[in-house]
Coordinates of C-alpha atoms in Angstrom, one line a residue:
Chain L
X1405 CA -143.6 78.4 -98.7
X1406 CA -145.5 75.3 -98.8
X1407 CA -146.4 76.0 -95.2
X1408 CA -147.9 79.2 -96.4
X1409 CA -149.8 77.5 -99.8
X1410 CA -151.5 75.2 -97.3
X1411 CA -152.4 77.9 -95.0
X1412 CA -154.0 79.5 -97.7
X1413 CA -155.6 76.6 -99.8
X1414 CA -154.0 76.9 -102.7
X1415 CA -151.5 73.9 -103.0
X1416 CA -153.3 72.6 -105.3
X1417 CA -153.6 75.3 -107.5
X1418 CA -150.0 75.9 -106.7
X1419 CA -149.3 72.1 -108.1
X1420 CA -151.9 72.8 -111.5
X1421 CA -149.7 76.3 -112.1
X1422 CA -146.5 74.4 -112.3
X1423 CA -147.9 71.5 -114.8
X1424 CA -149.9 74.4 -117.1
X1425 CA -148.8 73.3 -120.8
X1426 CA -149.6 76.5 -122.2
X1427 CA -149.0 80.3 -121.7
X1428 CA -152.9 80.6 -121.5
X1429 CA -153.8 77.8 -119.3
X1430 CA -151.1 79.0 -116.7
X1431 CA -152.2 82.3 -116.9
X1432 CA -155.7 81.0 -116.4
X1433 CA -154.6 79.6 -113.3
X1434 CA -153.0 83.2 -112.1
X1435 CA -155.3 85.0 -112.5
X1436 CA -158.0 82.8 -110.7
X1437 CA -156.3 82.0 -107.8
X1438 CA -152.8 82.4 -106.9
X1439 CA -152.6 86.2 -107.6
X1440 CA -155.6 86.7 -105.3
X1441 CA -154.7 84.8 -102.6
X1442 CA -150.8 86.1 -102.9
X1443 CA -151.2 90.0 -103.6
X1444 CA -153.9 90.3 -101.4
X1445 CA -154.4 93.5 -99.2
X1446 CA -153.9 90.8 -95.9
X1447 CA -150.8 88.8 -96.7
X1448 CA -149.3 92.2 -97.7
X1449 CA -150.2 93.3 -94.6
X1450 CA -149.4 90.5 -92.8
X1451 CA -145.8 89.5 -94.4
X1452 CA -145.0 92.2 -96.5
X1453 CA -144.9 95.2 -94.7
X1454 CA -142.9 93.4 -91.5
X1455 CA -139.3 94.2 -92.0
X1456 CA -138.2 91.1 -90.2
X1457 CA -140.2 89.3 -92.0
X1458 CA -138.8 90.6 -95.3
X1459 CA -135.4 89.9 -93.7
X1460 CA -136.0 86.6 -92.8
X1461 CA -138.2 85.2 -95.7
X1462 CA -137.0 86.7 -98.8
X1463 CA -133.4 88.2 -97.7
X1464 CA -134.4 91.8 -98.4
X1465 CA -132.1 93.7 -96.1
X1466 CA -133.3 97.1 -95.0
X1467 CA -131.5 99.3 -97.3
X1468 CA -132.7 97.6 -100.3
X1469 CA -136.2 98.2 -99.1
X1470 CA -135.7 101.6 -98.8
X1471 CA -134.8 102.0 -102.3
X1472 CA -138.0 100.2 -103.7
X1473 CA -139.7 102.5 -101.3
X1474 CA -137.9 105.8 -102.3
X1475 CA -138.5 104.5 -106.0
X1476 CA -142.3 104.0 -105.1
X1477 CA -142.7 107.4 -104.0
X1478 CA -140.7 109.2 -106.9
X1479 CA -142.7 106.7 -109.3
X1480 CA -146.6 108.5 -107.6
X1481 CA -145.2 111.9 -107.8
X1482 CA -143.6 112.2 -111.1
X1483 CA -142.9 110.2 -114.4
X1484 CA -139.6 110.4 -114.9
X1485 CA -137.3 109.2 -117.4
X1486 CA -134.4 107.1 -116.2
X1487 CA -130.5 108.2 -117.1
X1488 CA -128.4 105.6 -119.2
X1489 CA -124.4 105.8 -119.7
X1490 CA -121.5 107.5 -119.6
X1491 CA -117.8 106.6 -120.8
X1492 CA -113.9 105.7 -119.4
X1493 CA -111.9 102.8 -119.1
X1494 CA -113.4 100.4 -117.8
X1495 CA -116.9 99.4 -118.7
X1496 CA -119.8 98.3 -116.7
X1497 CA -123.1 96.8 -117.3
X1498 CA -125.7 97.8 -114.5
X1499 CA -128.5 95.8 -114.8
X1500 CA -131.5 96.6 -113.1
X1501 CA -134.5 95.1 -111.5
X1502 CA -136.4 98.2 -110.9
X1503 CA -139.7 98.6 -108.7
X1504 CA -142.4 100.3 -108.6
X1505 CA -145.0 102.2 -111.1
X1506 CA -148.1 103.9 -110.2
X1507 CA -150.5 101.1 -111.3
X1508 CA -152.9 99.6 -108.3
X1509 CA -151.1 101.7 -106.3
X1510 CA -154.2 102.8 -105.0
X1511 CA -155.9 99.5 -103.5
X1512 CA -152.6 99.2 -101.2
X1513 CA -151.4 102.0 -98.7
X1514 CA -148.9 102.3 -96.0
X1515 CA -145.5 100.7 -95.2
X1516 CA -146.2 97.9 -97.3
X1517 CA -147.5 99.7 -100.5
X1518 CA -143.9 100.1 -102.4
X1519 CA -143.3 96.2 -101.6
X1520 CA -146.6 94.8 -102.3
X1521 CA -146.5 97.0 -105.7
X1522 CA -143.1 95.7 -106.6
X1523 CA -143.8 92.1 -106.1
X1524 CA -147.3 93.0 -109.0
X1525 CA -144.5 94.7 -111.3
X1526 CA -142.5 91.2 -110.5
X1527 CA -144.7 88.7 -110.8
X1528 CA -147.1 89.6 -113.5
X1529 CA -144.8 89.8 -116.6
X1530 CA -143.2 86.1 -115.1
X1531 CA -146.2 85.0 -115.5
X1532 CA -147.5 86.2 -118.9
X1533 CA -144.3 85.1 -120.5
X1534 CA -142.5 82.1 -119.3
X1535 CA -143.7 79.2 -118.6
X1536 CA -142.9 77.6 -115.1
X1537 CA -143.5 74.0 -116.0
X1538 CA -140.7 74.0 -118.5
X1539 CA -138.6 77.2 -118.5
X1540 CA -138.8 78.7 -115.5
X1541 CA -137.8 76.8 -112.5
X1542 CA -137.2 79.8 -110.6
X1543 CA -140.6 80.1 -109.8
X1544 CA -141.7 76.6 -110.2
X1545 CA -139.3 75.8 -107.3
X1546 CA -140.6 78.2 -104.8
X1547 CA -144.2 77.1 -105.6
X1548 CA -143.6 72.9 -105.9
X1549 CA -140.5 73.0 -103.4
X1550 CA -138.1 71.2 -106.0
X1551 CA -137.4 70.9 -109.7
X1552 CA -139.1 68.6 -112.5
X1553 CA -136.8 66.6 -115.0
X1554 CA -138.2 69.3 -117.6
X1555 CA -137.6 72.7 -115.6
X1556 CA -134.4 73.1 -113.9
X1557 CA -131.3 75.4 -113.8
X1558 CA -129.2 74.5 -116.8
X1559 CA -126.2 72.9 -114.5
X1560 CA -128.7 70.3 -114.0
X1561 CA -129.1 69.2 -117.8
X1562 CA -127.7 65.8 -118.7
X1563 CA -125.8 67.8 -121.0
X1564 CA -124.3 69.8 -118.5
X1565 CA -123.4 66.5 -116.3
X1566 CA -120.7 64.7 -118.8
X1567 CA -118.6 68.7 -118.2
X1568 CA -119.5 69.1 -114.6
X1569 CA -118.0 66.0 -113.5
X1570 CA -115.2 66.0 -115.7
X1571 CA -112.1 65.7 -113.8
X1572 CA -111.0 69.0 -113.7
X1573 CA -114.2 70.6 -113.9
X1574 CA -113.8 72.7 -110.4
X1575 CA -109.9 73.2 -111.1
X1576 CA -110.4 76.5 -111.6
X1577 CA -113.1 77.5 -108.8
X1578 CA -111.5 79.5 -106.1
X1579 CA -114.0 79.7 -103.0
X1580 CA -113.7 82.8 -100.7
X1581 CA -115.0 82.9 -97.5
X1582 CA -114.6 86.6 -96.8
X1583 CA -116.2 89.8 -97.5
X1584 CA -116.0 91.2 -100.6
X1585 CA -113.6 94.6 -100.2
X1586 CA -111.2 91.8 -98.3
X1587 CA -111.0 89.4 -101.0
X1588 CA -110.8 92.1 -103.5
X1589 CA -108.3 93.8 -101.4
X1590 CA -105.9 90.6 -101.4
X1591 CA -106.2 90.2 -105.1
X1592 CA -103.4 90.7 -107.3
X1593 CA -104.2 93.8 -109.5
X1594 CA -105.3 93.9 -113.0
X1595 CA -106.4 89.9 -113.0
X1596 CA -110.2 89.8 -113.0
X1597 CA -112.2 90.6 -116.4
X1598 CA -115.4 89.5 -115.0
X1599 CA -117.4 90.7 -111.8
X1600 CA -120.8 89.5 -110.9
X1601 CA -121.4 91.8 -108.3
X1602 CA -125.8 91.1 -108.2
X1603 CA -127.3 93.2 -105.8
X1604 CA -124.5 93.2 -103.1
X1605 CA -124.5 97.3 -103.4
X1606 CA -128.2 97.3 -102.4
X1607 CA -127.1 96.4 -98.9
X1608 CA -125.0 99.6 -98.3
X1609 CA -126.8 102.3 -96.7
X1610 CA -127.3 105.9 -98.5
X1611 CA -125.9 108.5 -96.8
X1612 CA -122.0 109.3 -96.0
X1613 CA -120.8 105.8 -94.6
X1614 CA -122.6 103.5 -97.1
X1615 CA -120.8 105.7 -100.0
X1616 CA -117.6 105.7 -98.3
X1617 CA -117.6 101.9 -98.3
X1618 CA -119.2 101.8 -101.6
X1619 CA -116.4 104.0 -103.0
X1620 CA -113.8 102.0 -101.0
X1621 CA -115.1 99.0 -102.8
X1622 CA -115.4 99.6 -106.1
X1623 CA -111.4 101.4 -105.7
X1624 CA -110.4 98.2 -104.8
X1625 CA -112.5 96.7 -107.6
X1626 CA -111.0 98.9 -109.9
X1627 CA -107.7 97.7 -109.1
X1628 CA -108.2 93.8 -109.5
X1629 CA -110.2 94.4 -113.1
X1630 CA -107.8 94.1 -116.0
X1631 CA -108.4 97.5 -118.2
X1632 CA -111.5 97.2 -120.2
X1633 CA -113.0 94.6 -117.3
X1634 CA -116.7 94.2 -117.2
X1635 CA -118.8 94.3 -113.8
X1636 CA -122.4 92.6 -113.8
X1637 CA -124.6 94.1 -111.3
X1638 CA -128.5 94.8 -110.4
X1639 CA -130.5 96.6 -107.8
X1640 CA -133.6 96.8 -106.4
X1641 CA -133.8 100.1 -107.2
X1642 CA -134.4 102.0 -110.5
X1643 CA -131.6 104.4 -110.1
X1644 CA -129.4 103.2 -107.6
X1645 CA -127.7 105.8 -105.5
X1646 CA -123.9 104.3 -106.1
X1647 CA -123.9 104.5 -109.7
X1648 CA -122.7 107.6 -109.8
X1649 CA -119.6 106.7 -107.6
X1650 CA -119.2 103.8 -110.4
X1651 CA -118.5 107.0 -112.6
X1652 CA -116.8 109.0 -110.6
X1653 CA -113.8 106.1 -110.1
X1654 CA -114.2 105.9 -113.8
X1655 CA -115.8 103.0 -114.9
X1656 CA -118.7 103.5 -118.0
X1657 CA -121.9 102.7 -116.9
X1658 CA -125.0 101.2 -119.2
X1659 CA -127.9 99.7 -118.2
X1660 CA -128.8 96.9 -120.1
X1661 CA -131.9 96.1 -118.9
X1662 CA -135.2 98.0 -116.7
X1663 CA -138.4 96.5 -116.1
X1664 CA -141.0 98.3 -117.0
X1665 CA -144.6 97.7 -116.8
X1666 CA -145.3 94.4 -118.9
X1667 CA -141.9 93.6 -119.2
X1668 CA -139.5 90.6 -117.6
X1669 CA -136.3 91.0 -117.3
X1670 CA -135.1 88.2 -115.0
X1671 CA -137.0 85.0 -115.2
Chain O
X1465 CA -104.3 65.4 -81.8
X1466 CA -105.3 68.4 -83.6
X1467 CA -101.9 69.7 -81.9
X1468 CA -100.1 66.4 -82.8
X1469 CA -101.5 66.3 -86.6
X1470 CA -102.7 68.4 -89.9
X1471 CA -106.3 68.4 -89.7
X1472 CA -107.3 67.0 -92.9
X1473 CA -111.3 67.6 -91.7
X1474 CA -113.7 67.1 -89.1
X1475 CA -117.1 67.3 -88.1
X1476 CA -119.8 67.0 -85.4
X1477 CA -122.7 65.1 -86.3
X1478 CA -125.7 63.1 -84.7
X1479 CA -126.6 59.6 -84.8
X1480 CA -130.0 59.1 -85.1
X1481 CA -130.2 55.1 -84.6
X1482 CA -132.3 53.6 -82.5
X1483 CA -134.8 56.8 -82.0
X1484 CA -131.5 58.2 -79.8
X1485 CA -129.3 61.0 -81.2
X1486 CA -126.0 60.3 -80.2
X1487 CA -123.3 62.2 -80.8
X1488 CA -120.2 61.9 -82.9
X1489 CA -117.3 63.5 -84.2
X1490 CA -115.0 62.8 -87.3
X1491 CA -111.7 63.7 -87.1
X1492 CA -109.2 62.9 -90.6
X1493 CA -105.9 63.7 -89.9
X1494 CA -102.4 62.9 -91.4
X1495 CA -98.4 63.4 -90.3
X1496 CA -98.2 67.1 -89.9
X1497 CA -94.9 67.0 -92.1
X1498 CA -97.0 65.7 -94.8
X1499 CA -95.2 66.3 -98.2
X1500 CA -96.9 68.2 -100.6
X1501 CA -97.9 70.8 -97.8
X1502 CA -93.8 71.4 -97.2
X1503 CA -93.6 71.3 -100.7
X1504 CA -95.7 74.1 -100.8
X1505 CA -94.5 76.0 -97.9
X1506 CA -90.6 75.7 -99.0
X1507 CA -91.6 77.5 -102.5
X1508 CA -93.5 79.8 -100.5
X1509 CA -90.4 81.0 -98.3
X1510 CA -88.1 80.3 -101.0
X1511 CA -89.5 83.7 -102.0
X1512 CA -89.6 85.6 -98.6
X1513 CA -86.5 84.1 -97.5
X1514 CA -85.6 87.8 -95.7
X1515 CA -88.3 87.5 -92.7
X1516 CA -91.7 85.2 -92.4
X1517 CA -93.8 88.1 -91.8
X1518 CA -95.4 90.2 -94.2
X1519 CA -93.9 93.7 -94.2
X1520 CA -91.3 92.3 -96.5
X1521 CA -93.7 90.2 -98.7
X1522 CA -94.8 93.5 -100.5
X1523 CA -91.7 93.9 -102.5
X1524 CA -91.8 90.3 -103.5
X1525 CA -95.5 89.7 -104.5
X1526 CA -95.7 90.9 -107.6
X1527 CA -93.2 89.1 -109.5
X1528 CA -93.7 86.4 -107.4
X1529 CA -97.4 85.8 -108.1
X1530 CA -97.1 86.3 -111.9
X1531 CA -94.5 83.9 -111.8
X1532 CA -96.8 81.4 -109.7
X1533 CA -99.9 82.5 -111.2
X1534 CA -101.1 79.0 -111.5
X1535 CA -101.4 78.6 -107.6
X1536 CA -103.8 78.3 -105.8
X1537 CA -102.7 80.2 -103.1
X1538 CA -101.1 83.8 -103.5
X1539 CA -98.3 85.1 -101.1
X1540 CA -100.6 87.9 -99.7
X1541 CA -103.2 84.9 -98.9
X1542 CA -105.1 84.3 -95.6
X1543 CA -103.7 80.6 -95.9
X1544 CA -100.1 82.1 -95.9
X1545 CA -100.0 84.8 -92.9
X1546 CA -102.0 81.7 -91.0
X1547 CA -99.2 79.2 -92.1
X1548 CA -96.3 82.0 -90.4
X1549 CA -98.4 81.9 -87.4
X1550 CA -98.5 78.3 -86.9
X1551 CA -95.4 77.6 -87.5
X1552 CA -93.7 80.2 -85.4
X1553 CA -96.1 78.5 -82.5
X1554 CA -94.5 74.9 -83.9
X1555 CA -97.8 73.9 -84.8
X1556 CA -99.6 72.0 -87.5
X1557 CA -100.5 74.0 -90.3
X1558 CA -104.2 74.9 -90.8
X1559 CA -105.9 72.2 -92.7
X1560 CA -106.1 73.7 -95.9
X1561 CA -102.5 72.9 -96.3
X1562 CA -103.3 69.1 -96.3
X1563 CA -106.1 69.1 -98.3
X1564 CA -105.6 67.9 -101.6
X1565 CA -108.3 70.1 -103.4
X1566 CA -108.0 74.0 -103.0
X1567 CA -111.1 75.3 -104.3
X1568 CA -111.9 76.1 -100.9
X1569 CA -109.5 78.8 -99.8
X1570 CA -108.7 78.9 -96.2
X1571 CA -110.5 81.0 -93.3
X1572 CA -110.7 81.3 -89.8
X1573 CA -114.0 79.6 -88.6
X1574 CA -113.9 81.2 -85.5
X1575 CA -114.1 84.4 -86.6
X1576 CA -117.7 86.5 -85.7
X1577 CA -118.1 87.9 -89.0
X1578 CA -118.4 84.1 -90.7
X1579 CA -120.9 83.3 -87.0
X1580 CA -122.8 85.7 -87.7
X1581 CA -125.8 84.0 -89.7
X1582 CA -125.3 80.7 -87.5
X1583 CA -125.2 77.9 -89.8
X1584 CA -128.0 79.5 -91.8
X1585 CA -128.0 80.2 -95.2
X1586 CA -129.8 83.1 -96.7
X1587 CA -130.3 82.1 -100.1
X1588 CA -131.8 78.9 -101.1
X1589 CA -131.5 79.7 -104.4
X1590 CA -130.3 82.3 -106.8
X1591 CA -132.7 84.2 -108.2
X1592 CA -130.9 86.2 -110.7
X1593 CA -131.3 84.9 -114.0
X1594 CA -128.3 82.5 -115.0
X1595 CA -129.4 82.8 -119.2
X1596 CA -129.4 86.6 -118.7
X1597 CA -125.8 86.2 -117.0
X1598 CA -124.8 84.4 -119.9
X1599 CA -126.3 86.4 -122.4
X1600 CA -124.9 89.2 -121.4
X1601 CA -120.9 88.3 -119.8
X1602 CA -120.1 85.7 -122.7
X1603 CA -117.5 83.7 -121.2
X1604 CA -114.3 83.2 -122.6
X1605 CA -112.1 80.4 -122.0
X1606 CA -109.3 83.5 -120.8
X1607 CA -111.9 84.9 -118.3
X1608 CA -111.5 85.5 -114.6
X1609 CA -114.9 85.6 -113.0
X1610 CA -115.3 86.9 -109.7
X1611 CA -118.7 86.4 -108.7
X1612 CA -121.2 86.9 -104.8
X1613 CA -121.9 82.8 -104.7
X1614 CA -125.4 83.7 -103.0
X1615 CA -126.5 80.0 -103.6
X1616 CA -124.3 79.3 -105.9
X1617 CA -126.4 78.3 -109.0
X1618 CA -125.4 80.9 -111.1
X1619 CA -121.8 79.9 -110.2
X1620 CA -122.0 76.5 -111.6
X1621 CA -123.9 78.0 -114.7
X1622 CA -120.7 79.6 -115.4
X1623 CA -119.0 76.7 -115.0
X1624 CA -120.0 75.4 -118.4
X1625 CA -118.5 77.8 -120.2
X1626 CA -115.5 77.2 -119.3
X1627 CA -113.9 80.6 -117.8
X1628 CA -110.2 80.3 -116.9
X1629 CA -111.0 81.1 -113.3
X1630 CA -114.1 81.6 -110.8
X1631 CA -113.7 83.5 -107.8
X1632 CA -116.4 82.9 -105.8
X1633 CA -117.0 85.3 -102.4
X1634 CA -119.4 84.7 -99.2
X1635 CA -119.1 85.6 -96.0
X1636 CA -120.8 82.9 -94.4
X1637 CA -118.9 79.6 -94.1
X1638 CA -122.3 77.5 -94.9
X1639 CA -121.5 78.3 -98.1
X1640 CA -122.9 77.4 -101.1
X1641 CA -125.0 74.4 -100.4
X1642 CA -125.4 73.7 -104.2
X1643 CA -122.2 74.0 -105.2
X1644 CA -119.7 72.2 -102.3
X1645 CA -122.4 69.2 -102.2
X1646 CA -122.8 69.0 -106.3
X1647 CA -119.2 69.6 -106.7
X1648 CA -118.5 66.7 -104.1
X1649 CA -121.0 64.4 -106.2
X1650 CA -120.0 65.5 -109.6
X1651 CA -115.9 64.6 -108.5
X1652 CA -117.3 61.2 -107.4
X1653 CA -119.1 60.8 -110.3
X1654 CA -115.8 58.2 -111.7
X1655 CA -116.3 56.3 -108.8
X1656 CA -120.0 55.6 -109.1
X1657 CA -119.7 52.8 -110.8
X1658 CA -117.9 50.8 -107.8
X1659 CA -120.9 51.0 -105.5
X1660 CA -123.6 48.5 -105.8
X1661 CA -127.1 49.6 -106.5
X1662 CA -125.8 53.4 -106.9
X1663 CA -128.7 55.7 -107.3
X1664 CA -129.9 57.0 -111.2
X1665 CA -128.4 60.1 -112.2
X1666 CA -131.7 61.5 -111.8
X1667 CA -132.1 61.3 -108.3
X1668 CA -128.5 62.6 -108.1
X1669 CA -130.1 65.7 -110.1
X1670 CA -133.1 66.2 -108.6
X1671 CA -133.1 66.2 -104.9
X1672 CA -136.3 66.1 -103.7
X1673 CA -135.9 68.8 -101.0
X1674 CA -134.6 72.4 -101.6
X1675 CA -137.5 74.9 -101.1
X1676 CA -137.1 78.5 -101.1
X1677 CA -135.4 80.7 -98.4
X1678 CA -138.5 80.9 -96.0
X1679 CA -137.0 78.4 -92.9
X1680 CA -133.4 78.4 -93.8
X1681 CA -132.1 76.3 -90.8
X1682 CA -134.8 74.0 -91.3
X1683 CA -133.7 73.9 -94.9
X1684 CA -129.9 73.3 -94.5
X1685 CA -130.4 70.4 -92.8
X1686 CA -133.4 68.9 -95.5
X1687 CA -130.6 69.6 -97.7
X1688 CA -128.4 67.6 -96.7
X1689 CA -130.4 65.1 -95.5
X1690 CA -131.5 64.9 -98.8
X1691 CA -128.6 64.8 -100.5
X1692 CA -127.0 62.3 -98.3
X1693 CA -129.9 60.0 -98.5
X1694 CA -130.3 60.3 -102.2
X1695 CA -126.3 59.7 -102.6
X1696 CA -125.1 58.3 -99.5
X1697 CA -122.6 56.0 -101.0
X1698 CA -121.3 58.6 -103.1
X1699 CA -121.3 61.9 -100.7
X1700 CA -117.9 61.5 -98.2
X1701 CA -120.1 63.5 -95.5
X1702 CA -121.3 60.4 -94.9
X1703 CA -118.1 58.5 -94.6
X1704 CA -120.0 56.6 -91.8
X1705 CA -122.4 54.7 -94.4
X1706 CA -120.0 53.1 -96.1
X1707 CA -117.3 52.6 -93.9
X1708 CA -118.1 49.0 -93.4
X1709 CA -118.7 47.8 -96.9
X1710 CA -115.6 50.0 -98.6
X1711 CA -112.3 48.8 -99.2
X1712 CA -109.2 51.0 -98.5
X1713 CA -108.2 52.0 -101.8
X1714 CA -111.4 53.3 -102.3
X1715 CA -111.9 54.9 -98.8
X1716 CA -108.4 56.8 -99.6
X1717 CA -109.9 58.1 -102.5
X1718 CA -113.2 59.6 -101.0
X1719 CA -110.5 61.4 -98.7
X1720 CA -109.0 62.7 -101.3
X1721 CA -111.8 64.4 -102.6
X1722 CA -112.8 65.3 -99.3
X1723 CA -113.3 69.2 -99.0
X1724 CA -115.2 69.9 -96.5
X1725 CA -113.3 72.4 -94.5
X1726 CA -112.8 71.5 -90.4
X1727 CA -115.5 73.6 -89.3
X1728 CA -116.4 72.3 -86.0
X1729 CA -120.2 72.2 -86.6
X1730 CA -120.3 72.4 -90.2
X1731 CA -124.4 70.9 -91.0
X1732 CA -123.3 67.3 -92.4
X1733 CA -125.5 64.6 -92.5

């Protein structure tokens, strides 16, 4: 990343965006520089639209992209409403990051256009709303390349340091290197009342394999949650293919947050 | 003498005195027989007494892990069809057995799924929203969280509420470079005060280096570097640094905390 601000000339910028004070003044600095340089037609071209490059600089796997893509297309052809809950046993919140809507779609066409859209619907709210030099180190780590004693992740605080290193602070952490159907699968059932599943179900593939897996995976899930369980999850996509197999093996789905034009959902 | 021994841990690393990177390797062993791992083991086939292997573990696993719920490591565990294996070949058990923390649960290193990313991470970072996490799960003290680590940020966000458990799942074995370097640091934390000069807690806090995904090998090893230049007297990845100016008791307890599981090329220092 800072390979890339210097190629483009805006580390500076990049360094004034992360001290910004104020809403405004950040903004200010957005809307001068970085956004041009960053959502331009040729570094969506250039970066965005490569699939490895996708891969290999932002982890977007291919199946993911297909569903900002698929969502992209649906988004230019109709406006449609998105479906919210159903009801069983076990409950689930489905969060979602969703993608595209037909604004600038326009200015960019091609392979890139659903990405290079999403990253607008992204980045714009982040930036109207929360302020990277002291609440959102997210993005103020990508651009500066480390964190400031006033914006980092919350496990950071010198609050959070006195419980961190208490003694038994990590008692309970149990680290599983494995994939996730195996550990679930070696899990005694009915213990878990929490799963953080983020956008793991992206990576599956639509079609008859990825929602045999899919369904394999959330039956084992199924059996590890205790009855009335909760599992965390979002996707790339604004109506994920799987969440309909969530239903069928009878967990309640509600989605408990969409981004919509204008509005941030994740910092 | 990983035939002769338990592996406590090991790794590969490079010297980089004198403009020259030499290599070394690290090997912490201990009597294969050592007692807390027989301990272990003997309540483990006090309760699949009948045959080692598994086909007869099925009828015994559920009351036994209700009963032992409090374990780290469940009769249906990786760790425990490895254990059979060994010692039906008479060898030492793997070294998860000898470690004294189990946070890490035992896995087989060699295998192609965990090689696949090389000793790349993907994720630098977590970028799902830790204060949306928490507005949204709520963590009880009675919670069991199983959780994707990705980086592991939002793991150790979780940490502060308290849950009762946290399952945490990757599938590569460079896992988590947040969370197994912090937690090493944050365990040490007691034993800060021994060192001389220790480093402020900021510099602890803040490591100067972790940048976003873009050149991941190039970023595992800043990491570290990093971390063990910013905490080398506290980080036991560096046992090196401060074998020469650390007295016994103290070096016993740094291998205590020790963690780091005996991949052979695990990225240390």
């Amino acid at each position: 990343m800072r390979w890339l601000l210097n190629l483009l000339g805006i580390t500076s910028e990049a360094h004034e965006i992360c001290r910004a004070q104020t809403l405004a003044e950040q903004r200010e600095i957005w809307k001068r520089s970085i956004r041009r340089v960053l959502l331009s037609r040729l570094l969506s071209w250039a970066i965005v639209s490569n699939k490895k490059w996708l891969w290999r600089a932002l982890g977007v796997p291919t199946a993911q992209r297909q569903m900002i893509e698929q969502d992209f297309i649906r988004s230019k052809t109709t406006n449609v409403d998105h479906p919210i809950s159903i009801a069983s046993s076990t409950t689930q919140h489905c969060q979602q990051k969703t993608g595209a809507q037909g604004t600038d779609a326009s200015i960019a066409q091609g392979a890139g256009a659903a990405i290079w859209d999403y990253a607008i619907q992204t980045l714009d709210p982040v930036i109207n709303s929360t302020l990277l030099s002291s609440s959102n180190h997210y993005y103020l780590l990508t651009l500066l390349g480390h964190y400031t004693p006033r914006s980092h992740p919350t496990y950071l605080s010198p609050k959070a340091y006195p419980k961190l290193s208490h003694a038994d602070a990590f008692s309970g952490f149990r680290i599983h290197t494995d994939e996730v159907a195996e550990v679930l699968g070696r899990m005694a059932s009915g213990t878990l009342t929490v799963a953080v599943l983020m956008d793991s179900l992206d990576w599956f593939e639509e079609g008859l394999e990825g929602s045999k897996e899919v369904q394999r995976q959330l039956g084992l899930l199924r059996r590890a949650l205790k009855i009335g369980g909760r599992v965390l999850l979002r996707s790339a996509g604004k109506q994920p293919w799987y969440v309909e197999l969530f239903e069928a093996t009878g967990f309640k789905v509600k989605r408990v947050g969409v981004r919509s034009e204008g509005v941030c959902v994740d910092r | 003498m990983e035939y002769r021994f338990g592996t406590i841990t090991s790794f590969n690393a490079r010297c980089h005195m004198f403009g020259l990177r030499i290599p070394y390797y690290v090997w912490i062993g201990c009597s294969k027989d050592d007692g807390s791992s027989q301990h272990r083991l003997a309540r483990l086939n006090a309760a699949a007494t009948e045959s080692p292997f598994l086909a007869a573990l099925d009828n015994h696993s559920q009351s036994f892990q209700s009963a032992n719920e409090a374990n780290a490591i469940d009769i249906r565990s990786k760790a425990y069809e490895s254990a059979v294996i060994n010692l039906s070949a008479s060898l030492p058990l793997p070294s998860t057995w000898y470690q004294t923390h189990h946070w890490r649960l035992y896995y087989d290193d060699q295998l192609e799924k965990h090689r696949q990313f090389n000793d790349e991470y993907i994720y630098a970072f977590t970028w799902e929203d830790s204060l949306v996490d928490t507005r949204l799960l709520k963590l009880q003290e009675d919670d069991v969280v199983l959780a994707i680590t990705s980086a592991g940020d939002n793991v150790l966000s979780y940490a502060l509420e308290r849950p009762r458990r946290i399952h945490v799942i990757d599938v590569k074995y460079v896992v988590m470079p947040h969370v197994n370097q912090y937690m090493l640091i944050w365990n040490l934390a007691p034993l800060k005060t021994t060192f001389s000069n220790s480093n402020s807690l900021a510099s602890l806090l803040f490591p100067t280096k972790i940048s976003g995904a873009s050149s991941a090998k190039a970023n595992t090893h800043a990491f570290d570097n990093s971390l063990s230049r910013n905490s080398a007297r506290t980080c036991p990845a560096s046992l090196s640094n401060i074998g020469s100016n650390t007295d016994p008791l103290l070096f016993r307890h740094l291998l205590k905390a020790s963690t780091l599981p005996a991949a052979p090329d695990m990225p240390c220092n």
